[in-house]
CSV table of C-alpha atoms in Angstrom, one decimal:
chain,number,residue,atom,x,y,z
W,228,UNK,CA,6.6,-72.3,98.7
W,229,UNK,CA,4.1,-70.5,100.7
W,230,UNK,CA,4.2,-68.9,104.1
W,231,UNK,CA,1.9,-66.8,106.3
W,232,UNK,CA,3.4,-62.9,106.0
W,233,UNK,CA,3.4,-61.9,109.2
W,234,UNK,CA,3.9,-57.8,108.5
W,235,UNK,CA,0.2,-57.3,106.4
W,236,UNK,CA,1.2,-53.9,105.7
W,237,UNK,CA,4.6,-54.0,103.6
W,238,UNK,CA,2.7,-54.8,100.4
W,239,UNK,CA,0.8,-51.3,101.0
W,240,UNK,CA,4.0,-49.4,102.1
W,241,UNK,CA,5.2,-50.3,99.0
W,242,UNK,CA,3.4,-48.8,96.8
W,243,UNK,CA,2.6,-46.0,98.7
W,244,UNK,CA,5.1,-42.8,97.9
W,245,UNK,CA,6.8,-41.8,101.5
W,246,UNK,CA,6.8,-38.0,101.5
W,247,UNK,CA,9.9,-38.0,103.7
W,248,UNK,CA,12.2,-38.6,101.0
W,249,UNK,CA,15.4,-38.3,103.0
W,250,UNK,CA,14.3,-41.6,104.7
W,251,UNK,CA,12.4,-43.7,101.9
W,252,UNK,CA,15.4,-42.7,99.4
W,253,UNK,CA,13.0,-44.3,97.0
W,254,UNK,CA,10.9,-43.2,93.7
W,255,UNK,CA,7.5,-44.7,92.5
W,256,UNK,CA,8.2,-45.1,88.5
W,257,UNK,CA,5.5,-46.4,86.3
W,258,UNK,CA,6.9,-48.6,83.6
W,259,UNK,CA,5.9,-49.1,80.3
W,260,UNK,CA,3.5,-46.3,80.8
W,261,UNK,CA,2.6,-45.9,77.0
W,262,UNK,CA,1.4,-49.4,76.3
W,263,UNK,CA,-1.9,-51.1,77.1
W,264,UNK,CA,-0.8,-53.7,79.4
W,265,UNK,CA,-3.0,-56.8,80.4
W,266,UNK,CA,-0.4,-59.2,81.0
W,267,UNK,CA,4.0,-59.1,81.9
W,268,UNK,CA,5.9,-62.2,82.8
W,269,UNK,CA,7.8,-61.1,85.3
W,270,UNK,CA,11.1,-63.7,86.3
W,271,UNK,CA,13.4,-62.5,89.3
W,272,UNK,CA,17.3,-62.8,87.6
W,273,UNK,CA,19.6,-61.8,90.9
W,274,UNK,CA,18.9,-61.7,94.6
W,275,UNK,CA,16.2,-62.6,96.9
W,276,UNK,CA,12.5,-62.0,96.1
W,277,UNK,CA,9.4,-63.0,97.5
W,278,UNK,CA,5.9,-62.2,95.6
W,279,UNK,CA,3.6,-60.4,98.3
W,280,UNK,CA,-0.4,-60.8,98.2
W,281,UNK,CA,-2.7,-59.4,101.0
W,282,UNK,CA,-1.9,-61.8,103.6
W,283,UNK,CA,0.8,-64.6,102.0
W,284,UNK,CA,4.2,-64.9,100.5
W,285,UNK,CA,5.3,-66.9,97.8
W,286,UNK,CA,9.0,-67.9,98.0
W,287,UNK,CA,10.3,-67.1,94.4
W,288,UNK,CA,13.4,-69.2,92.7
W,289,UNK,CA,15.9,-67.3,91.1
W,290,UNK,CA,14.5,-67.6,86.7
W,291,UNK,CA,11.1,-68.9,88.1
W,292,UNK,CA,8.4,-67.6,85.7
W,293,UNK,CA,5.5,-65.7,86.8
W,294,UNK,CA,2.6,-63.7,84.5
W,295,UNK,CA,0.6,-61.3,86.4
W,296,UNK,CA,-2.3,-60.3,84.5
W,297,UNK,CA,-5.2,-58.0,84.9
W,298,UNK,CA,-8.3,-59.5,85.8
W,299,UNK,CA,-11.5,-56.9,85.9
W,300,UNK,CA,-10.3,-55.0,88.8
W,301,UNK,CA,-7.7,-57.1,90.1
W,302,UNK,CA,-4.6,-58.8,89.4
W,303,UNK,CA,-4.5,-62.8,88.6
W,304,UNK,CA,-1.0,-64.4,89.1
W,305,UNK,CA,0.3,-68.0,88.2
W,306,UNK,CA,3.1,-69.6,87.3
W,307,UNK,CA,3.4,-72.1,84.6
W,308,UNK,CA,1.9,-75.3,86.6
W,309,UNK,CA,-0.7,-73.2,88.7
W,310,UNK,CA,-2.9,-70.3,89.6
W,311,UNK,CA,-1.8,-68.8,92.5
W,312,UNK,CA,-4.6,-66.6,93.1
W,313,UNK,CA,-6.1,-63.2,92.2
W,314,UNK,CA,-5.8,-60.1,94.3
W,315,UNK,CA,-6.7,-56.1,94.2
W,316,UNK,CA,-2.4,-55.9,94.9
W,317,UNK,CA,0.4,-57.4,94.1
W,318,UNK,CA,4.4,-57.0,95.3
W,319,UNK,CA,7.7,-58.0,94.2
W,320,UNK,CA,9.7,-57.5,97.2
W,321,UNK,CA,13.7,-58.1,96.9
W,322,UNK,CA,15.9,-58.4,100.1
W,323,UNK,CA,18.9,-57.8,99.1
W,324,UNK,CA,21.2,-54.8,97.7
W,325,UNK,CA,21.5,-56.7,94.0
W,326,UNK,CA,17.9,-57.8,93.7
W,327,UNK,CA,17.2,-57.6,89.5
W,328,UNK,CA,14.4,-58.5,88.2
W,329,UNK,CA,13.2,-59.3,84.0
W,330,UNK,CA,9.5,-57.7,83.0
W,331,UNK,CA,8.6,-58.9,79.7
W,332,UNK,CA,5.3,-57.5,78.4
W,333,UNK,CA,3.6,-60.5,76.8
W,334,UNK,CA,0.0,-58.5,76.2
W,335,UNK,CA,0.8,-56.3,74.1
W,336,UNK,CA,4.1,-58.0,73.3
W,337,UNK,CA,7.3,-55.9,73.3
W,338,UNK,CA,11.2,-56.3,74.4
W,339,UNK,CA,11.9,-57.6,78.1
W,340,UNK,CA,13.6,-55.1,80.5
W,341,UNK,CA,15.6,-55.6,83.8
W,342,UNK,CA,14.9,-53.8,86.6
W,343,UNK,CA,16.5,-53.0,89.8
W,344,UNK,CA,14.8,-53.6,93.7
W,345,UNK,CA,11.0,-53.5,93.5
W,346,UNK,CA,7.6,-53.8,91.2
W,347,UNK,CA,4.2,-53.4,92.1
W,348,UNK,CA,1.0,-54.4,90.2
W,349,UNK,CA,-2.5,-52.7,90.3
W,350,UNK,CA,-5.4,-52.5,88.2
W,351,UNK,CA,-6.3,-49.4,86.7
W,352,UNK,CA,-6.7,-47.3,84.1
W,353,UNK,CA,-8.1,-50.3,82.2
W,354,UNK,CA,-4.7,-52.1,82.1
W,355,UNK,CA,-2.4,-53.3,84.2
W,356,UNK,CA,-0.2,-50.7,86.3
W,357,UNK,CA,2.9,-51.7,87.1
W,358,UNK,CA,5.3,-50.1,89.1
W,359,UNK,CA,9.3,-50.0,89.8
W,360,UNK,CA,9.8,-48.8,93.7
W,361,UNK,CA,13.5,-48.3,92.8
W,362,UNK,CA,16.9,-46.5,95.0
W,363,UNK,CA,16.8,-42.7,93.5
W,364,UNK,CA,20.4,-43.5,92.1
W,365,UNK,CA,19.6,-46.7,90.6
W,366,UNK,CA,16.8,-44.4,89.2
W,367,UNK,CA,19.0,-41.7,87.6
W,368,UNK,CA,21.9,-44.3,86.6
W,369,UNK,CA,18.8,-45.9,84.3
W,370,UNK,CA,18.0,-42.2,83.1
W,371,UNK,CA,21.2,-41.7,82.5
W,372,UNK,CA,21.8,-44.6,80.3
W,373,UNK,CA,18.7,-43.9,78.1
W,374,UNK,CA,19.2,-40.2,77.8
W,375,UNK,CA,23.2,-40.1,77.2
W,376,UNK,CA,24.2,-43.5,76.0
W,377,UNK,CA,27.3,-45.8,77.3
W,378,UNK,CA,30.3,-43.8,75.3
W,379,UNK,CA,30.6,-41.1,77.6
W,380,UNK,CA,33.5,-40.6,80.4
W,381,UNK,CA,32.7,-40.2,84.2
W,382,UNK,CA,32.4,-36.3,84.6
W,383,UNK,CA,29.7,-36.0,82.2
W,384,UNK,CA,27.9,-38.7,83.1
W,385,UNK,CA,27.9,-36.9,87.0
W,386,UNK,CA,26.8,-33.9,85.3
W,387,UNK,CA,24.0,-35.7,83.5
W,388,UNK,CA,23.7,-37.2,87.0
W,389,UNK,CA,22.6,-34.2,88.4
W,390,UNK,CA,20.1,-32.8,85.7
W,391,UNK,CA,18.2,-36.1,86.3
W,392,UNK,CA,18.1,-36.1,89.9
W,393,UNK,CA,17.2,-32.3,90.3
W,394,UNK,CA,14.6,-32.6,87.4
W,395,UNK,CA,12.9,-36.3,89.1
W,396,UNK,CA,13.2,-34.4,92.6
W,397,UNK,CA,11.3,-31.5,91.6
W,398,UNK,CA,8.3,-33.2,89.6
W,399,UNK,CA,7.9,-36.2,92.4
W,400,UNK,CA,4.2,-35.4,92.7
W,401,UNK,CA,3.9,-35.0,88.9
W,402,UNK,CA,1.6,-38.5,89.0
W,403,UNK,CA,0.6,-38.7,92.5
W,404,UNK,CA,-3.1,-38.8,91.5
W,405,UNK,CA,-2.1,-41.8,89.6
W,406,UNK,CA,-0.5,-43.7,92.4
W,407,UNK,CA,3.1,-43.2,91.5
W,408,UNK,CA,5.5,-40.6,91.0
W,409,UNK,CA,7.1,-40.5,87.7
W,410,UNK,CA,6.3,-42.3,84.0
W,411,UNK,CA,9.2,-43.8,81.9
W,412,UNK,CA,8.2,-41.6,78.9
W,413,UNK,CA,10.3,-38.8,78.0
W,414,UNK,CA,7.5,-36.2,79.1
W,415,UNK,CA,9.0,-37.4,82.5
W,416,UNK,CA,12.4,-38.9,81.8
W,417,UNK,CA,12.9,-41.8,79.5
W,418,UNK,CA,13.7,-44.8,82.1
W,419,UNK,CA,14.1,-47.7,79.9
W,420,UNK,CA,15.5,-50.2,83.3
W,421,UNK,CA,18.6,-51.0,85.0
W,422,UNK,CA,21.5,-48.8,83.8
W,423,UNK,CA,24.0,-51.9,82.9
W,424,UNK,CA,26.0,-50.9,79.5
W,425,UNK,CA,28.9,-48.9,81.1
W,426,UNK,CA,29.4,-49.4,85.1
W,427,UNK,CA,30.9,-46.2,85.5
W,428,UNK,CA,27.2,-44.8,85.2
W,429,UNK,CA,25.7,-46.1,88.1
W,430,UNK,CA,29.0,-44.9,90.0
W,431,UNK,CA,28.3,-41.6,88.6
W,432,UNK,CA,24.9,-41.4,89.9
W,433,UNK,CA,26.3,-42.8,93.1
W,434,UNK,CA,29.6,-40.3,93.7
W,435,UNK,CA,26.9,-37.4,93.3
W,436,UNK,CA,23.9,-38.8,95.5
W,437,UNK,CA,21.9,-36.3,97.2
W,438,UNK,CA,22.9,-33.7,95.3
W,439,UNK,CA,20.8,-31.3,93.2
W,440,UNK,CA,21.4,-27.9,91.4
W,441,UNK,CA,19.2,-24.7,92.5
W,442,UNK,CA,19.5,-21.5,91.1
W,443,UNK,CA,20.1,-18.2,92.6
W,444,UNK,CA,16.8,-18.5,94.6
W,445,UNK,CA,17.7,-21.6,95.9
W,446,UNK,CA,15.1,-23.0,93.3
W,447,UNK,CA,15.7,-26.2,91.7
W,448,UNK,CA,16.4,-25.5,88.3
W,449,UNK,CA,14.8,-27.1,85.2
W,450,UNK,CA,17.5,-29.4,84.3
W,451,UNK,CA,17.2,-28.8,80.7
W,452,UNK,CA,19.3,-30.5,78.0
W,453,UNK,CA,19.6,-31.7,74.5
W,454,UNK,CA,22.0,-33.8,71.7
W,455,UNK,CA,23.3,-30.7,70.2
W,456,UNK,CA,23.2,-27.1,70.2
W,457,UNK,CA,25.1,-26.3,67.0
W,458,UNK,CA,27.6,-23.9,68.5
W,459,UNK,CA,25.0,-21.9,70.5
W,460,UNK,CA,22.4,-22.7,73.0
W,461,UNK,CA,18.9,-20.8,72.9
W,462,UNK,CA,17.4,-18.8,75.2
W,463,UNK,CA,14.3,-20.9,77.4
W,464,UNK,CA,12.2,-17.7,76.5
W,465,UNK,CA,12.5,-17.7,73.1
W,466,UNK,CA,11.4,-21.8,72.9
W,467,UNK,CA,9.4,-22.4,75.7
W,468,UNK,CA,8.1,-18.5,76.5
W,469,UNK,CA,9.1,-19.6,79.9
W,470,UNK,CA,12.2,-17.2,80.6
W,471,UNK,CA,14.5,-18.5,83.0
W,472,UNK,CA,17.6,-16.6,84.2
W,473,UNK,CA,19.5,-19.1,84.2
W,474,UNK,CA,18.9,-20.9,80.6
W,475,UNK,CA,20.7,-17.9,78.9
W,476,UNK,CA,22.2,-18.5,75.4
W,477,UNK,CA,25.9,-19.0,75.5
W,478,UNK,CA,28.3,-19.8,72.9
W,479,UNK,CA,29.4,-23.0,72.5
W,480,UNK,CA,32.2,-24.3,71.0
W,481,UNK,CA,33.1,-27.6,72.0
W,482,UNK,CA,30.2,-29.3,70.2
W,483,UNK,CA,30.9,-28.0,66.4
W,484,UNK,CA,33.0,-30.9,65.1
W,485,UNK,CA,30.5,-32.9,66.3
W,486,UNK,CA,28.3,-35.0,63.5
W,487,UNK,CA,25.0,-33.4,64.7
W,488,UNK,CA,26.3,-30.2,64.7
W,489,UNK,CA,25.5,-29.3,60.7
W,490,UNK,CA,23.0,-30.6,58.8
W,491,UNK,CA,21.0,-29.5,55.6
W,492,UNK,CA,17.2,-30.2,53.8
W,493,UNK,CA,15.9,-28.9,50.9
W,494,UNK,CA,12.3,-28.5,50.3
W,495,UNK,CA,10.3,-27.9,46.9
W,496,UNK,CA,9.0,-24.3,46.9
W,497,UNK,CA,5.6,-25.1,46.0
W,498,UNK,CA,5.8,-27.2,49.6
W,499,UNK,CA,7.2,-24.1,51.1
W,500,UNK,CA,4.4,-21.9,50.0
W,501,UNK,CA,1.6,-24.6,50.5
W,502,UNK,CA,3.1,-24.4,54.3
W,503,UNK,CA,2.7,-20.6,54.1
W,504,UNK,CA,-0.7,-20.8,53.2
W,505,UNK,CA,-1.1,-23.2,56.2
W,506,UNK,CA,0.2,-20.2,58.2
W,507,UNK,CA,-2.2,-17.2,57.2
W,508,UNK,CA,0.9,-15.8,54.9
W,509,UNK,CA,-0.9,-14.9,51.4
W,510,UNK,CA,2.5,-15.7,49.6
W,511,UNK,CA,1.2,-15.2,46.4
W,512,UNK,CA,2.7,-12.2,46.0
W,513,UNK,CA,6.3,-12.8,47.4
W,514,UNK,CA,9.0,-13.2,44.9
W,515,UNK,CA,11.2,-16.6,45.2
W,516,UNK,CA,14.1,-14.2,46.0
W,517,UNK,CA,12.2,-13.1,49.2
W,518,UNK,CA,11.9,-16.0,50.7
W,519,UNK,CA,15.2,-16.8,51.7
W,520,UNK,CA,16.0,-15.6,55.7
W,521,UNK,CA,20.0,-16.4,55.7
W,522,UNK,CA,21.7,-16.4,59.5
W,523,UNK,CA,24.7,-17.0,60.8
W,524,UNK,CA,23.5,-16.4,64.5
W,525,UNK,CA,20.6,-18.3,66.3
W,526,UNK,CA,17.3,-16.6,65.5
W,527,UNK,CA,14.1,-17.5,66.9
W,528,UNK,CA,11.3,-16.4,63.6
W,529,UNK,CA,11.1,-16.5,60.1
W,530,UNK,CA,9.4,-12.7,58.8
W,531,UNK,CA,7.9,-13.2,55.8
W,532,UNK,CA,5.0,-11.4,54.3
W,533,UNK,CA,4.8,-9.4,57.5
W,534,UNK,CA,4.0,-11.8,60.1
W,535,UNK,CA,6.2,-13.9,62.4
W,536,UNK,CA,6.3,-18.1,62.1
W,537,UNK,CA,8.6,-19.4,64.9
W,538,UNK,CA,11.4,-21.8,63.8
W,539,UNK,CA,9.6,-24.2,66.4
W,540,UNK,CA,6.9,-24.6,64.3
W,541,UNK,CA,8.9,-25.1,60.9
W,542,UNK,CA,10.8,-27.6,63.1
W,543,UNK,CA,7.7,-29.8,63.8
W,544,UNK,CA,6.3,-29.4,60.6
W,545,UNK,CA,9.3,-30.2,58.7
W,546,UNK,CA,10.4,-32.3,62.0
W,547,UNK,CA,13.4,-30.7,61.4
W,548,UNK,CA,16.3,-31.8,64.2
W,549,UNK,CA,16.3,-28.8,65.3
W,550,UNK,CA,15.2,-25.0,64.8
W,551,UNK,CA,18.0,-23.6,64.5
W,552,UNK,CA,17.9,-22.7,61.0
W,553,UNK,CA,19.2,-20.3,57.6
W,554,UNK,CA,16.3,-20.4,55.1
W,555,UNK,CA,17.9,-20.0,51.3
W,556,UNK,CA,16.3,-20.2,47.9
W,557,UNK,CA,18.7,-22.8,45.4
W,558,UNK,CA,17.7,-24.1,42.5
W,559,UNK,CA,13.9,-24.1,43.2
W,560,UNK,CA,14.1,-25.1,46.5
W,561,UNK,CA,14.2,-23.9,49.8
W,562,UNK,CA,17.8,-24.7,51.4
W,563,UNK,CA,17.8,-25.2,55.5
W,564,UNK,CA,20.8,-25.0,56.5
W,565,UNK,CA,20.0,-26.5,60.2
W,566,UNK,CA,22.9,-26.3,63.1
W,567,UNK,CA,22.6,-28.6,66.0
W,568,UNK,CA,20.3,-31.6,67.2
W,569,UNK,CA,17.4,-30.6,70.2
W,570,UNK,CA,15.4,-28.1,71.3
W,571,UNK,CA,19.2,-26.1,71.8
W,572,UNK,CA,18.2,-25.7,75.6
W,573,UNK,CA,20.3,-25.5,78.8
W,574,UNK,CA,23.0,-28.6,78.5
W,575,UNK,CA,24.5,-29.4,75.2
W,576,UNK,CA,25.5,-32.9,75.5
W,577,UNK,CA,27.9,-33.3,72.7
W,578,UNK,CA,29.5,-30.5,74.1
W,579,UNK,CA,29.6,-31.4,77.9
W,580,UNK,CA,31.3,-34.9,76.3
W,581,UNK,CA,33.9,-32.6,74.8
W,582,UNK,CA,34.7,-31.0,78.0
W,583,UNK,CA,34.8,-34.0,79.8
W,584,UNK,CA,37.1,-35.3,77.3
W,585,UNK,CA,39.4,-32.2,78.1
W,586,UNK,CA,39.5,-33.0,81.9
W,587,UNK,CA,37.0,-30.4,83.1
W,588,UNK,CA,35.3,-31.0,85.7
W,589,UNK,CA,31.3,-31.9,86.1
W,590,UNK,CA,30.9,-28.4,87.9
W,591,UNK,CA,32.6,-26.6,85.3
W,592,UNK,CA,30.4,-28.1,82.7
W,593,UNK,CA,27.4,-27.1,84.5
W,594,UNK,CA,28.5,-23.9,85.0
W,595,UNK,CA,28.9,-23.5,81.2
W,596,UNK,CA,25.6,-24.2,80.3
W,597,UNK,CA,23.6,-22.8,83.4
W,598,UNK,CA,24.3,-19.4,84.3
W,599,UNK,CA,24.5,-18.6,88.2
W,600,UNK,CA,23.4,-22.1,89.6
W,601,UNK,CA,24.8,-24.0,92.5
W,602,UNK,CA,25.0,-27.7,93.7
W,603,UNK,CA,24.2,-28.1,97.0
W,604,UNK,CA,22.6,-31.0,99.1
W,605,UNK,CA,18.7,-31.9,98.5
W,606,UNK,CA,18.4,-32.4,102.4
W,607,UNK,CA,19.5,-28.3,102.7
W,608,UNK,CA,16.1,-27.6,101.0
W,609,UNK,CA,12.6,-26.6,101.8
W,610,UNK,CA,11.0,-30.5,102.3
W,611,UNK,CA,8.8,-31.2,99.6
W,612,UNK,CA,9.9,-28.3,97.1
W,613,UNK,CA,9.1,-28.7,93.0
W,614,UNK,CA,9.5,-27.2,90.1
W,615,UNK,CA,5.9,-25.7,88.7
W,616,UNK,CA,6.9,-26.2,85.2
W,617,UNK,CA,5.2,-29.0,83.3
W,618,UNK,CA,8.1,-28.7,81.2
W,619,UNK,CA,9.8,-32.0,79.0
W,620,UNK,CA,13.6,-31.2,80.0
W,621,UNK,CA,14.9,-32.6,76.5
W,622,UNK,CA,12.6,-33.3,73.1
């Protein structure tokens, strides 16, 4: 069914990011950012939507079929008994509160994904862009869901809440240049769709809305987090070289009985030296007997042959789980005795499920893991303030 669209400009609004945030409530996420995409079929599941071109729009049936492909510059559309035309623009518009929508990408191919409210198509890039307009909190319930699974209870899942609001709040013009404002990779956030494996998620995200956490210079923090910190978090410094004052080791002991908390490799020592030799260490020299570095603590560096080789680069070498590590020699190996699953930063998940299971609260657990931070309303903020660091808040 076609009619004329008598407001030209909605198509335009919506894929335009409004700087006034408090009003639009709204984020600009580019979706399946990583692939090539030339065509999706796109098929609206719940709600009312309507398929906006330049100056028409097409009535869409709830399960009706639509591909939207790239075509040079500009996006072709049909459904499966006609062409319905090819534009530079394209929108999905719902009109309801429970508009859903399935995006399956067909070139390449890969799994189908639902996705709440809106989706707008461009060419660019050499692909095909498209882009979910989505509520903030439907935003961070889907974060939520592919960054802490469906297992957890309601207290961590607000405090995971949080992270990903404050973190997608301060990088909002992290891909303006682009035309959008965040990616679904994890460089971003991972956003893998509508949160719908555990309802209490989207409530989560919901009983904490407009809220953010800043630290004691009314900064918003980089939300950091991570599977596992083995019974101690690290220092930000000591990873990232970007100290922050409040990403402070702290002891940790509600994630040890955890299965990620202890883990162990061994490694041939002829591969341990050959990965000496990659790092300017003339090992030739060193007796098997020196090469061990055992800790019971967190360290940072493994000192060997008189040089320094940060455990973040035996991590991604090795790709280790994570590097925090006690290096021993047995049997003509090299024994890692590895604690922990993550980069060990800010928010240990395992543990923050732990507490949660004990009946604390989501502040408590934040303040556990983020030394002198507070939550406090977005809207009480400088308008438009971000955090500087390109940083990926969990890897």
């Amino acid at each position: 069914m076609r009619t004329t669209f008598t407001i030209r400009i909605l198509a335009g609004l919506l894929l335009v990011f409004n700087q006034n945030f408090s009003v639009a409530q709204k984020v600009n996420i580019s979706i399946f950012n990583e692939l090539n995409l030339q065509t999706v079929l796109v098929t609206p599941v719940s709600g009312n939507y309507s398929l906006i071109t330049g100056n028409e729009e097409f009535i869409l049936r709830p399960n009706q079929l639509i591909y939207i492909s790239k075509s040079g510059d500009s996006v072709k559309v049909r459904d499966m008994s006609s062409n319905l035309g090819t534009w530079k623009r394209v929108s999905l518009v719902g009109k309801t509160e429970n508009d859903m929508v399935r995006v399956n990408p067909v070139s390449p191919t890969q799994p189908a994904r639902i996705y709440d409210d809106n989706l707008g198509f461009y060419a660019d890039f050499d692909r095909l862009m498209v882009v979910n307009l989505v509520d903030i909190d439907k935003y961070v319930a889907g974060v939520v869901d592919a960054e802490a699974g469906p297992s957890a209870l309601m207290e961590f899942y607000k405090a995971q809440a949080l992270l990903a609001r404050t973190y997608a709040l301060g990088h909002l013009e992290r891909h303006n240049g682009e035309g959008f404002n965040l990616c679904d990779e994890v460089h971003c956030q991972a956003y893998k769709g509508k949160s719908m494996r555990n309802p209490i998620i989207l409530k989560a995200a919901q009983e904490t809305s407009g809220k953010v956490v800043i630290d004691e210079n009314g900064n918003l923090i980089v939300g950091a987090f991570h599977a596992n910190c083995g019974g101690e978090t690290a220092n930000a410094g000591d990873v990232w070289l970007t100290p922050k004052n409040y990403l402070i080791s702290v002891t940790d002991s509600y994630c040890r009985s955890s299965n990620s908390a202890n883990w162990e490799l061994r490694i041939p020592i002829e591969q341990w030296r050959e990965f000496l030799k990659l790092k300017g260490i003339d090992e030739e020299n060193i007796p098997d007997n020196k090469l061990a570095q055992p800790s019971k603590n967190r360290d940072y560096a493994y000192r060997i042959g008189g040089k320094l080789i940060p455990f973040t680069e035996i991590r991604n070498h090795f790709k280790l789980r994570s590097a925090f590590l006690s290096i021993d020699v047995v049997s003509g190996n090299i024994r890692i005795r590895g604690r922990g699953y993550g980069h060990g930063i800010g928010m240990c998940q395992d543990g923050a499920m732990q507490m949660a299971r004990r009946g604390m609260s989501y502040e408590k657990i934040l303040d556990h893991y983020f030394t002198n931070v507070k939550i406090v309303p977005y809207s009480s903020l400088n308008a438009n303030q971000h955090v500087d660091d390109d940083i990926p808040v969990n890897e």
